[in-house]
PDB file of C-alpha atoms in Angstrom:
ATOM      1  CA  UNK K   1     -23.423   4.347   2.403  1.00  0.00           C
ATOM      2  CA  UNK K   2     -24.392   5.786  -1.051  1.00  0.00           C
ATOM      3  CA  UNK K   3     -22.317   8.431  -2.560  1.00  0.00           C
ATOM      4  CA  UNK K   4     -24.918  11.686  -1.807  1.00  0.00           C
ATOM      5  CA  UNK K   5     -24.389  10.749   1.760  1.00  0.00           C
ATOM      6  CA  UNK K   6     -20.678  10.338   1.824  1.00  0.00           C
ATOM      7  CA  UNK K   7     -20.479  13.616  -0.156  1.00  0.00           C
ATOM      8  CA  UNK K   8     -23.204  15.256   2.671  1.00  0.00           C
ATOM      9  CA  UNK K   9     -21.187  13.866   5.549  1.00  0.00           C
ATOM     10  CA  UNK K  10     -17.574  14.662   4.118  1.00  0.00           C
ATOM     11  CA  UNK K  11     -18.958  17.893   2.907  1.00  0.00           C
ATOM     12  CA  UNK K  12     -17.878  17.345  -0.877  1.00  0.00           C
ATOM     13  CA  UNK K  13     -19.672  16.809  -4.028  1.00  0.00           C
ATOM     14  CA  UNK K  14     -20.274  13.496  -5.639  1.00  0.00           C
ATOM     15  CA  UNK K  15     -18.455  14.978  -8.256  1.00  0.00           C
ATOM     16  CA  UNK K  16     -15.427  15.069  -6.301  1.00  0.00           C
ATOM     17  CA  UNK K  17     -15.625  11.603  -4.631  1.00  0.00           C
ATOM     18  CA  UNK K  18     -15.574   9.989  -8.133  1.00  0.00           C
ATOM     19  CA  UNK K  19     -12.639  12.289  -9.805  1.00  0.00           C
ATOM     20  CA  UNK K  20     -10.968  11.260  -5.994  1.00  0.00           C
ATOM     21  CA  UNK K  21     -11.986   7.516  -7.317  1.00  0.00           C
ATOM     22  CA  UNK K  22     -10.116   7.938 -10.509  1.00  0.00           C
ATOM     23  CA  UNK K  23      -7.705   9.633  -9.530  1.00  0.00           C
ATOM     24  CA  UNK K  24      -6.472   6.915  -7.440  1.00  0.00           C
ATOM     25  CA  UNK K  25      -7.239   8.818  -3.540  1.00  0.00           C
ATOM     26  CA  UNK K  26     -10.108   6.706  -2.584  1.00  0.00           C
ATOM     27  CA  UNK K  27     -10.708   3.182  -3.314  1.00  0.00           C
ATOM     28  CA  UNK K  28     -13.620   2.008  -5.375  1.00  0.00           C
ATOM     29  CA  UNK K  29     -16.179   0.950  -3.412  1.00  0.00           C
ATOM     30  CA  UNK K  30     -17.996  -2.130  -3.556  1.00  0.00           C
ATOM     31  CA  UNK K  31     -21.163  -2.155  -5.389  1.00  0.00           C
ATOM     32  CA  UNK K  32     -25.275  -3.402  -4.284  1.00  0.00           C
ATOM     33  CA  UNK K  33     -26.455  -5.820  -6.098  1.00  0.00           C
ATOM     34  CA  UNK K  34     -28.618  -2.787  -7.930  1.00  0.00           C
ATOM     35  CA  UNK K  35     -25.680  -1.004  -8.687  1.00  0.00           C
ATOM     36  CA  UNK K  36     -24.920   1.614  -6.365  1.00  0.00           C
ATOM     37  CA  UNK K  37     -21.577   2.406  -4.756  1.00  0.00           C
ATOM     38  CA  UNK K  38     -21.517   1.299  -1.393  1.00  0.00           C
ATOM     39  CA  UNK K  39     -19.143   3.241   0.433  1.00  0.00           C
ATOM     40  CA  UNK K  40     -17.638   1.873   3.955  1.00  0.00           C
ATOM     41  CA  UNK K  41     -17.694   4.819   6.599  1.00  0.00           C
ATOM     42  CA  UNK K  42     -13.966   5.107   6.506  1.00  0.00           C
ATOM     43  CA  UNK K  43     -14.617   6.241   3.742  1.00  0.00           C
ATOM     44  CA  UNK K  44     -16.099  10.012   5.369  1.00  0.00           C
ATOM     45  CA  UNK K  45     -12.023   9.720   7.119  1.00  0.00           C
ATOM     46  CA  UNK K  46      -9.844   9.585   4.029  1.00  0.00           C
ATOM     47  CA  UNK K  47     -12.282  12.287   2.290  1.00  0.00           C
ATOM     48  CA  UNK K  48     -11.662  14.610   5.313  1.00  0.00           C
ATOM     49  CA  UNK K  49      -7.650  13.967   5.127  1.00  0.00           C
ATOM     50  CA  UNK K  50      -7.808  14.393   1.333  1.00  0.00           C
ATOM     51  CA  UNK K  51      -9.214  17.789   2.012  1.00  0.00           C
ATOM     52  CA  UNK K  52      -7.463  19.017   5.221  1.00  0.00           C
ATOM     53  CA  UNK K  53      -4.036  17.818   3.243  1.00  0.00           C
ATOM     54  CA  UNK K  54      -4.909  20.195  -0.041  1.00  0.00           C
ATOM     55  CA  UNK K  55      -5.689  23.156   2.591  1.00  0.00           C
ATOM     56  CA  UNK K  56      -1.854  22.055   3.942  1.00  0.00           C
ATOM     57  CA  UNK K  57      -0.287  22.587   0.282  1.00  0.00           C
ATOM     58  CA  UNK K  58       0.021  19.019  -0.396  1.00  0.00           C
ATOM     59  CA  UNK K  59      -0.895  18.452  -4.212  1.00  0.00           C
ATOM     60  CA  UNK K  60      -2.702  15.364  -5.209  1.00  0.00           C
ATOM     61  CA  UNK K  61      -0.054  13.234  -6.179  1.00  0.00           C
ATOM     62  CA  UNK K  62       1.437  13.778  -2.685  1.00  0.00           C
ATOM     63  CA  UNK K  63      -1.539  12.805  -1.093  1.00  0.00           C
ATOM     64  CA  UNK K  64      -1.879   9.268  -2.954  1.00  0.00           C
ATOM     65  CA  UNK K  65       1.999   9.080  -2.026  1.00  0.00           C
ATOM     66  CA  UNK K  66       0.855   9.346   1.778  1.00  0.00           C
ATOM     67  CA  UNK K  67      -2.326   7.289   1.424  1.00  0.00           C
ATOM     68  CA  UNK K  68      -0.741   4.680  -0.282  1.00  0.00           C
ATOM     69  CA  UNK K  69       1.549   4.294   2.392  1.00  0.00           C
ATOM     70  CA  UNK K  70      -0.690   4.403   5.464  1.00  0.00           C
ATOM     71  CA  UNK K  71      -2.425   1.940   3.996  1.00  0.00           C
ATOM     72  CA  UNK K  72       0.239  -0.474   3.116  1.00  0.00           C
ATOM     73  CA  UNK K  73       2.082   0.288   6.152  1.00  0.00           C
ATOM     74  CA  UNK K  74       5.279   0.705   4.443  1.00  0.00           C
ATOM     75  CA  UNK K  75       6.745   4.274   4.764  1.00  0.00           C
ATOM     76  CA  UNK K  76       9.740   4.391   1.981  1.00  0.00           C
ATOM     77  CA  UNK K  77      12.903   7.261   2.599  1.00  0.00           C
ATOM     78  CA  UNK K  78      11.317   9.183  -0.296  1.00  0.00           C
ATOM     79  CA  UNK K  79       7.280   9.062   1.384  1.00  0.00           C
ATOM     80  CA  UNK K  80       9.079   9.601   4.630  1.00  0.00           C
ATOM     81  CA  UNK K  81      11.170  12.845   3.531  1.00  0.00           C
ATOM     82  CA  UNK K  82       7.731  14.144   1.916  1.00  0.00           C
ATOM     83  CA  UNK K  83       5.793  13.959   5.382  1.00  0.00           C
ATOM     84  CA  UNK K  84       9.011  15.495   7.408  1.00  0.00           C
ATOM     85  CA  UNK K  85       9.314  18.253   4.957  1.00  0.00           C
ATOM     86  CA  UNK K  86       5.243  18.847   4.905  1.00  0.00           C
ATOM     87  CA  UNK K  87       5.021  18.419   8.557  1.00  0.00           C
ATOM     88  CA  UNK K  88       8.032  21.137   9.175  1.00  0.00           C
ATOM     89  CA  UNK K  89       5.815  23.576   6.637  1.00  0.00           C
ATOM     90  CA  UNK K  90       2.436  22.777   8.356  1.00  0.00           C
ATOM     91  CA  UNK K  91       4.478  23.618  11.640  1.00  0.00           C
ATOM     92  CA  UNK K  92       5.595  27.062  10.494  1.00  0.00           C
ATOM     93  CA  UNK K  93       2.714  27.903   9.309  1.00  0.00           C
ATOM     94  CA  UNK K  94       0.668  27.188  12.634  1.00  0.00           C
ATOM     95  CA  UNK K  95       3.520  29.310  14.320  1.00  0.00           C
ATOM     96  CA  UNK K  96       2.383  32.598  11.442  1.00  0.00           C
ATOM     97  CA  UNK K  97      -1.050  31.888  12.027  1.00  0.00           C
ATOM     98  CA  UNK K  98      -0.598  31.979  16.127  1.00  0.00           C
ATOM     99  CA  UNK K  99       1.215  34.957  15.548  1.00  0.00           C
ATOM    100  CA  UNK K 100      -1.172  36.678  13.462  1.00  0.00           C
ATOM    101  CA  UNK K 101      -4.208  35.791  16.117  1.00  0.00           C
ATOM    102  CA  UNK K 102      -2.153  37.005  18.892  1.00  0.00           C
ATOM    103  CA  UNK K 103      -1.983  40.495  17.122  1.00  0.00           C
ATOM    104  CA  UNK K 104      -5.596  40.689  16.222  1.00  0.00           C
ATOM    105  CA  UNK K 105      -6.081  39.444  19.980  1.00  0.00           C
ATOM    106  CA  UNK K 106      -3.959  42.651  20.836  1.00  0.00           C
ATOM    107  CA  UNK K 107      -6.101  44.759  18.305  1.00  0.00           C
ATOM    108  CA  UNK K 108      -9.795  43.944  20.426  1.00  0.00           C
ATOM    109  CA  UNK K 109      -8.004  44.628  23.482  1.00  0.00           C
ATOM    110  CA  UNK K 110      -6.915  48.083  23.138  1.00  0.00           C
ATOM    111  CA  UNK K 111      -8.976  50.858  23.636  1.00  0.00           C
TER     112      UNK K 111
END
């Protein structure tokens, strides 16, 4: 797929799909024989992880960190520390946010 419909579907700019190029987060694509990126769907996947990571407080350089090792398959103690920590975070954070719906639940309710 070209990169206006990558950036459509993953709802980002093309402008961000090639600093995420350079920047190491998503692979370089193959290229037509014209010259255009051709980007495999997968592609739409890591853009939407890329994102919903940065909305989870992990900075870039964490993010290649995890990518890197999903795709190699090999989880080192330092990687591995980085997703327990980030994953214990994400977790209290999901307990605030319950928290805060149930009181806003609470706030509809009464009269």
């Amino acid at each position: 797929m070209r990169i206006g419909t990558l950036a459509h579907t993953a709802g980002v700019t093309t402008k961000t799909i090639r600093f995420y190029e350079r920047s190491g987060l998503l692979p370089e694509p193959p290229r037509t024989p014209s010259g255009y990126r051709d980007y495999p769907p997968e592609s739409a996947e890591r853009l939407d992880f890329i994102r919903c990571a940065q909305a989870a407080g992990l900075s870039l350089s964490q993010i290649r960190l995890v990518l890197r090792a999903r795709d190699d398959g090999d989880l080192t103690p330092d990687t591995a520390r980085l997703v327990r920590e980030q994953v214990r975070l994400i977790e209290a954070r999901v307990k605030d946010l319950v928290r805060t719906r149930d009181v806003l639940r609470r706030l509809l309710s009464d009269p």
